[in-house]
mmCIF file of C-alpha atoms and ligand atoms in Angstrom:
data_model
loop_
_atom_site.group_PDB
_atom_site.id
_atom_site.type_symbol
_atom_site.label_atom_id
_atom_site.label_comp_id
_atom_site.label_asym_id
_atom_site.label_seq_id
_atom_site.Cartn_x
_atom_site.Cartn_y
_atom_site.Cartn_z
ATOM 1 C CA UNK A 1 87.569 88.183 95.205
ATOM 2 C CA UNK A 2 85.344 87.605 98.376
ATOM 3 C CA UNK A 3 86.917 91.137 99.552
ATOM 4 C CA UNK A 4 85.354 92.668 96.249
ATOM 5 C CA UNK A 5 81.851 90.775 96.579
ATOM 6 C CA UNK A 6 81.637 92.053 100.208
ATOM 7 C CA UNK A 7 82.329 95.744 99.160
ATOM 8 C CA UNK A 8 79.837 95.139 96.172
ATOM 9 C CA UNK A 9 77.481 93.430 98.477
ATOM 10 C CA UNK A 10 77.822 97.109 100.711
ATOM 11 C CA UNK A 11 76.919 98.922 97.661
ATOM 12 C CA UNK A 12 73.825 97.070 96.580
ATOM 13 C CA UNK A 13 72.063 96.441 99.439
ATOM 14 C CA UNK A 14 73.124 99.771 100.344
ATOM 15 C CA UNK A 15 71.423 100.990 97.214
ATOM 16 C CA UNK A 16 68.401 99.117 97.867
ATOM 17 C CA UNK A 17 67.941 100.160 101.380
ATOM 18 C CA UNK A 18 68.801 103.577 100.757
ATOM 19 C CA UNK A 19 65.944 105.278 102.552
ATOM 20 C CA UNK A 20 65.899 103.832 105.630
ATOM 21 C CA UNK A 21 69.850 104.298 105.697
ATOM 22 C CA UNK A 22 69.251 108.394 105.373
ATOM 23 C CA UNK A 23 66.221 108.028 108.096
ATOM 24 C CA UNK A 24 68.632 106.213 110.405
ATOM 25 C CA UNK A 25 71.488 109.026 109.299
ATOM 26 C CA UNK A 26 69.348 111.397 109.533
ATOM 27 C CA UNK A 27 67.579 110.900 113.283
ATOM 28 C CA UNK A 28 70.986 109.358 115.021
ATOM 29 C CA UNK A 29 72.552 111.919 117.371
ATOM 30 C CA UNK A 30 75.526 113.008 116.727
ATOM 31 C CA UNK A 31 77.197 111.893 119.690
ATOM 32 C CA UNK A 32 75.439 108.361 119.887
ATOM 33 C CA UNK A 33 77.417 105.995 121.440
ATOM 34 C CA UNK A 34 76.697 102.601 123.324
ATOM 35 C CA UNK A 35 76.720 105.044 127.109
ATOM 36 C CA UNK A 36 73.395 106.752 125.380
ATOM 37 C CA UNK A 37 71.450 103.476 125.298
ATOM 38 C CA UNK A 38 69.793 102.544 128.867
ATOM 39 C CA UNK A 39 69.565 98.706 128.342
ATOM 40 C CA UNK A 40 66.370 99.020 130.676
ATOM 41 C CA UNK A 41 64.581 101.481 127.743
ATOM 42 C CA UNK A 42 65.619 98.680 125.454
ATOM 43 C CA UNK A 43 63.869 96.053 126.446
ATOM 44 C CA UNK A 44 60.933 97.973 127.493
ATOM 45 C CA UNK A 45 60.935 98.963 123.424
ATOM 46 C CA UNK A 46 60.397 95.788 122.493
ATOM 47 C CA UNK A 47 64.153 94.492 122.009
ATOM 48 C CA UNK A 48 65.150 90.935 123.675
ATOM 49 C CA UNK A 49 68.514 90.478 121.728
ATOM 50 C CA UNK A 50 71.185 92.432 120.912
ATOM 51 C CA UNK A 51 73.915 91.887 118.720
ATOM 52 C CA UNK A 52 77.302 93.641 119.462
ATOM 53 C CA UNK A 53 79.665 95.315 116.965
ATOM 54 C CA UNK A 54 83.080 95.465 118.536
ATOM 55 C CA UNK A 55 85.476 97.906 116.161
ATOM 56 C CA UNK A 56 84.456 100.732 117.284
ATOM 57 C CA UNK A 57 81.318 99.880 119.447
ATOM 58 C CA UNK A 58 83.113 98.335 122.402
ATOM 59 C CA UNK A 59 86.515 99.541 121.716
ATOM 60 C CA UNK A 60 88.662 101.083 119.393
ATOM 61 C CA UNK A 61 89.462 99.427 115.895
ATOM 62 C CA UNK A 62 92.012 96.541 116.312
ATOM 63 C CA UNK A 63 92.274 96.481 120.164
ATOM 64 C CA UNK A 64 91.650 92.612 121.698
ATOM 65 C CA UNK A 65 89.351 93.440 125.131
ATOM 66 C CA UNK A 66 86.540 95.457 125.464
ATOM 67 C CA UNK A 67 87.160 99.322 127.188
ATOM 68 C CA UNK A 68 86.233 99.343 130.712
ATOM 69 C CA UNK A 69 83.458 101.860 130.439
ATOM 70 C CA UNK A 70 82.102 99.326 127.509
ATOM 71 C CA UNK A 71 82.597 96.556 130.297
ATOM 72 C CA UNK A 72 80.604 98.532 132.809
ATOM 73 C CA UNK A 73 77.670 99.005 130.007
ATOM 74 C CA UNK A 74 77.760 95.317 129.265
ATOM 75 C CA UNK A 75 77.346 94.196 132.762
ATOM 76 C CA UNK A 76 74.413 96.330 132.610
ATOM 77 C CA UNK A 77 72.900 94.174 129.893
ATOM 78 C CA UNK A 78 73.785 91.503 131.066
ATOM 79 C CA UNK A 79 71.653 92.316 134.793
ATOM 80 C CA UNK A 80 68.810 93.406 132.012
ATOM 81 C CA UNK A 81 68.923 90.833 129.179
ATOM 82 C CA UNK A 82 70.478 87.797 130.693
ATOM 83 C CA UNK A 83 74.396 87.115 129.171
ATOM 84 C CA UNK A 84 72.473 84.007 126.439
ATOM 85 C CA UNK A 85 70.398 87.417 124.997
ATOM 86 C CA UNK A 86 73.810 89.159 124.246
ATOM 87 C CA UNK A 87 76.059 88.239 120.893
ATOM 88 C CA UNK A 88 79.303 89.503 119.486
ATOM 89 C CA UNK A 89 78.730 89.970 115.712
ATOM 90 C CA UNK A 90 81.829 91.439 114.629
ATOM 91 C CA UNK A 91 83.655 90.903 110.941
ATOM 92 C CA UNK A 92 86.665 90.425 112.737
ATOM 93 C CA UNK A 93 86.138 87.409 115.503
ATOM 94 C CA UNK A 94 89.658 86.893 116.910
ATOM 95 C CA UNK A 95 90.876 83.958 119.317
ATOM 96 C CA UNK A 96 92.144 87.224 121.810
ATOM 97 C CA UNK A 97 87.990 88.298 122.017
ATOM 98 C CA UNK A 98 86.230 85.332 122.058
ATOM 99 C CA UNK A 99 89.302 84.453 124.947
ATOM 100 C CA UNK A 100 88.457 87.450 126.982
ATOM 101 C CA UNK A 101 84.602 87.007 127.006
ATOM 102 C CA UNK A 102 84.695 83.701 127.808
ATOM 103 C CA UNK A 103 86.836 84.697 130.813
ATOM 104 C CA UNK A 104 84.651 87.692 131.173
ATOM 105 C CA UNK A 105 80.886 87.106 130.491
ATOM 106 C CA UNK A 106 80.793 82.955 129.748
ATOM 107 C CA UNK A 107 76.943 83.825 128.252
ATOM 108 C CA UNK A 108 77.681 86.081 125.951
ATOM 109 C CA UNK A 109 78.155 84.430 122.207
ATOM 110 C CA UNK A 110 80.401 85.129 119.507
ATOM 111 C CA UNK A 111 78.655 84.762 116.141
ATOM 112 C CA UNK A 112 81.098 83.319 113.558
ATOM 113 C CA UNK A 113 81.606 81.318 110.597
ATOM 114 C CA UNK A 114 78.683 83.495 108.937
ATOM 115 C CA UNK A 115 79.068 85.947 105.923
ATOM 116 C CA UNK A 116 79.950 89.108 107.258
ATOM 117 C CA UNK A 117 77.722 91.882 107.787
ATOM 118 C CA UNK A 118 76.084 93.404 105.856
ATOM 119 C CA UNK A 119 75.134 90.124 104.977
ATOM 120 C CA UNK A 120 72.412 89.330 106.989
ATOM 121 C CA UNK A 121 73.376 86.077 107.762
ATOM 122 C CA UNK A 122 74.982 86.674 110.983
ATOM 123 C CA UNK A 123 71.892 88.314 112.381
ATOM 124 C CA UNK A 124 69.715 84.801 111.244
ATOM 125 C CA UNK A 125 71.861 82.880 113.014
ATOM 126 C CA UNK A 126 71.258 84.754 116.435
ATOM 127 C CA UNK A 127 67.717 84.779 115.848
ATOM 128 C CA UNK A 128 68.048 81.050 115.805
ATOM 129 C CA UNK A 129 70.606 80.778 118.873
ATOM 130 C CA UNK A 130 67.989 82.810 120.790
ATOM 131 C CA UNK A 131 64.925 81.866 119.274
ATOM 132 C CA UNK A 132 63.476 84.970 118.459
ATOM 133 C CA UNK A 133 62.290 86.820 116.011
ATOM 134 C CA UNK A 134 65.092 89.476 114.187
ATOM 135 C CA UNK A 135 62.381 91.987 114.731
ATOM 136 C CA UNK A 136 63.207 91.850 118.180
ATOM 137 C CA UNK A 137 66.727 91.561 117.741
ATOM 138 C CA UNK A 138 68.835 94.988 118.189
ATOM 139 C CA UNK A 139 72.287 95.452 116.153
ATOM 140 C CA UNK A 140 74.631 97.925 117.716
ATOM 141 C CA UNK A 141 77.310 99.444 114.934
ATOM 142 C CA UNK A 142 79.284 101.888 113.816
ATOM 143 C CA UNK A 143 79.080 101.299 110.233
ATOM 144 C CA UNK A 144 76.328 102.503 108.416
ATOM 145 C CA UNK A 145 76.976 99.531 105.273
ATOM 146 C CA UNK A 146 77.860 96.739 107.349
ATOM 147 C CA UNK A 147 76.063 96.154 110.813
ATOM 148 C CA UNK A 148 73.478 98.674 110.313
ATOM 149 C CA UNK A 149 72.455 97.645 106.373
ATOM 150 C CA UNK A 150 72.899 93.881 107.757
ATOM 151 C CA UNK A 151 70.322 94.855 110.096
ATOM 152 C CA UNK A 152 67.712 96.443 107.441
ATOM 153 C CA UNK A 153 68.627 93.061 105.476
ATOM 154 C CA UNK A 154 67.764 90.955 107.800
ATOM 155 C CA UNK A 155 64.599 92.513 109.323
ATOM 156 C CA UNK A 156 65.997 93.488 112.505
ATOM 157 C CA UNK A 157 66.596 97.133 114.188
ATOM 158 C CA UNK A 158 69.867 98.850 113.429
ATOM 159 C CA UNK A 159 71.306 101.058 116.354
ATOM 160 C CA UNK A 160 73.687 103.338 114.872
ATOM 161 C CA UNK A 161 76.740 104.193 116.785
ATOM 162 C CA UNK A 162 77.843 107.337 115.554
ATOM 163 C CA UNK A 163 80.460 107.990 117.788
ATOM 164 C CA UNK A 164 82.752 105.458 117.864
ATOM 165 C CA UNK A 165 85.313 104.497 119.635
ATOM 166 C CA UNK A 166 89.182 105.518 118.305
ATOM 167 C CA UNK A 167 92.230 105.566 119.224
ATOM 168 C CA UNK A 168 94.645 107.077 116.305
ATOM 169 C CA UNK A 169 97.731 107.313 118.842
ATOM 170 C CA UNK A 170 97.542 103.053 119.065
ATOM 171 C CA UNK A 171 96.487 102.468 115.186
ATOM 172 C CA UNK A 172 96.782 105.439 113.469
ATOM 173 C CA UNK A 173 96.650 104.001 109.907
ATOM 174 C CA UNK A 174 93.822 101.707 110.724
ATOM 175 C CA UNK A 175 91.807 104.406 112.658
ATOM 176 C CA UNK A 176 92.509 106.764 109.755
ATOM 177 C CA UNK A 177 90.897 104.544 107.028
ATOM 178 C CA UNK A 178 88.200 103.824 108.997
ATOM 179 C CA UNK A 179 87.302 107.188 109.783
ATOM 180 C CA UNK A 180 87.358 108.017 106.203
ATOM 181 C CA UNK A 181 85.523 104.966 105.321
ATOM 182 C CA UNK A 182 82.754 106.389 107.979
ATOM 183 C CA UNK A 183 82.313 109.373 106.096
ATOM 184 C CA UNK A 184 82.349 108.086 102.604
ATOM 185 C CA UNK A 185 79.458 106.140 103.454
ATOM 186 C CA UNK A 186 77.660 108.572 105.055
ATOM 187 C CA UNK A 187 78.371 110.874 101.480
ATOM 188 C CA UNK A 188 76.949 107.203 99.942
ATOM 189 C CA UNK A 189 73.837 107.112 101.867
ATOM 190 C CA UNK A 190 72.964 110.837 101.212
ATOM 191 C CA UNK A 191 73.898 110.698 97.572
ATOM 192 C CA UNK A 192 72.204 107.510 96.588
ATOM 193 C CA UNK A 193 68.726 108.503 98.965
ATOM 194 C CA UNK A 194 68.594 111.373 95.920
ATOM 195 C CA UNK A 195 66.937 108.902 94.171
HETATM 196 MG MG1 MG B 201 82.675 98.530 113.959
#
């Protein structure tokens, strides 16, 4: 039942925020990825949070540690931002992640125990861990009706990762529905901006 709200809740907002869901569609580069974004620009944009995806973002769907060009990009961040200006906001916040960044980069917070995304309740929470603004506050994600509408919800800036990361020899079911689920709601957002 909390499955079905969630999709619902994907739907809705996603209805309600349709326009700025085609204007993100529509000026993301095809090959966006987190390697595109120079964490210096960033911050000299006006952002002094971000909030992670990791399905996709900072590895492929399922996997438990971050890729090691996704590492690289995070130390980078991390020199820019500071580690306590960096959160994981992922829908799925496993014991094998939150192991490996505290191992990895102690600063960096996993945001959990929230509604998922696109609720925007994840996002509010950061704001308050960091004590900023979500105006300020970047989300980086690879799904148009989750992190990115959670972003719109919540009044922060939605970074779309259009290229994701995937790996169908590892999970190719997984991968499979995801990738379909990518482009369904990319069909969504361009129907439903019709109107
Ligand atoms: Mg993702």
């Amino acid at each position: 039942m909390r499955y079905l709200s969630h999709i619902l809740a994907g739907f809705s907002l996603g209805f309600h925020h349709r326009r700025e869901l085609r204007h993100l569609l529509d000026s993301t580069a095809l090959n966006s990825c987190i390697l595109k974004l120079e964490p210096d620009e960033l911050k000299s944009s006006g952002v002094t949070v971000l909030a992670l995806d990791f399905d996709g973002v900072l590895a492929p769907h399922g996997a438990s540690v971050p890729l090691p060009e996704a590492v690289e990009w995070m130390k980078r961040c991390e020199a820019v931002f500071s580690g306590d200006r960096v959160f994981i906001l992922s829908n799925k916040p496993t014991d094998g992640r939150r192991q490996w960044f505290a191992e990895n980069f102690p600063a960096m917070r996993f945001v959990s125990g929230v509604r998922k995304k696109p609720y925007p309740d994840g996002l509010k929470k950061v704001g308050e861990l960091a004590g900023v603004p979500p105006s300020s506050i970047m989300m980086v994600d690879d799904r148009l009706l989750t992190g990115c509408l959670a972003a719109l919800v919540a009044g922060a800036i939605p970074c779309y990762i259009r290229r994701p990361y995937i790996c169908f020899s590892s999970r190719p079911f997984a991968e499979l529905f995801f990738w379909k689920l990518r482009i369904m709601e990319r069909l969504f957002v361009r129907l439903v901006s019709l109107f």
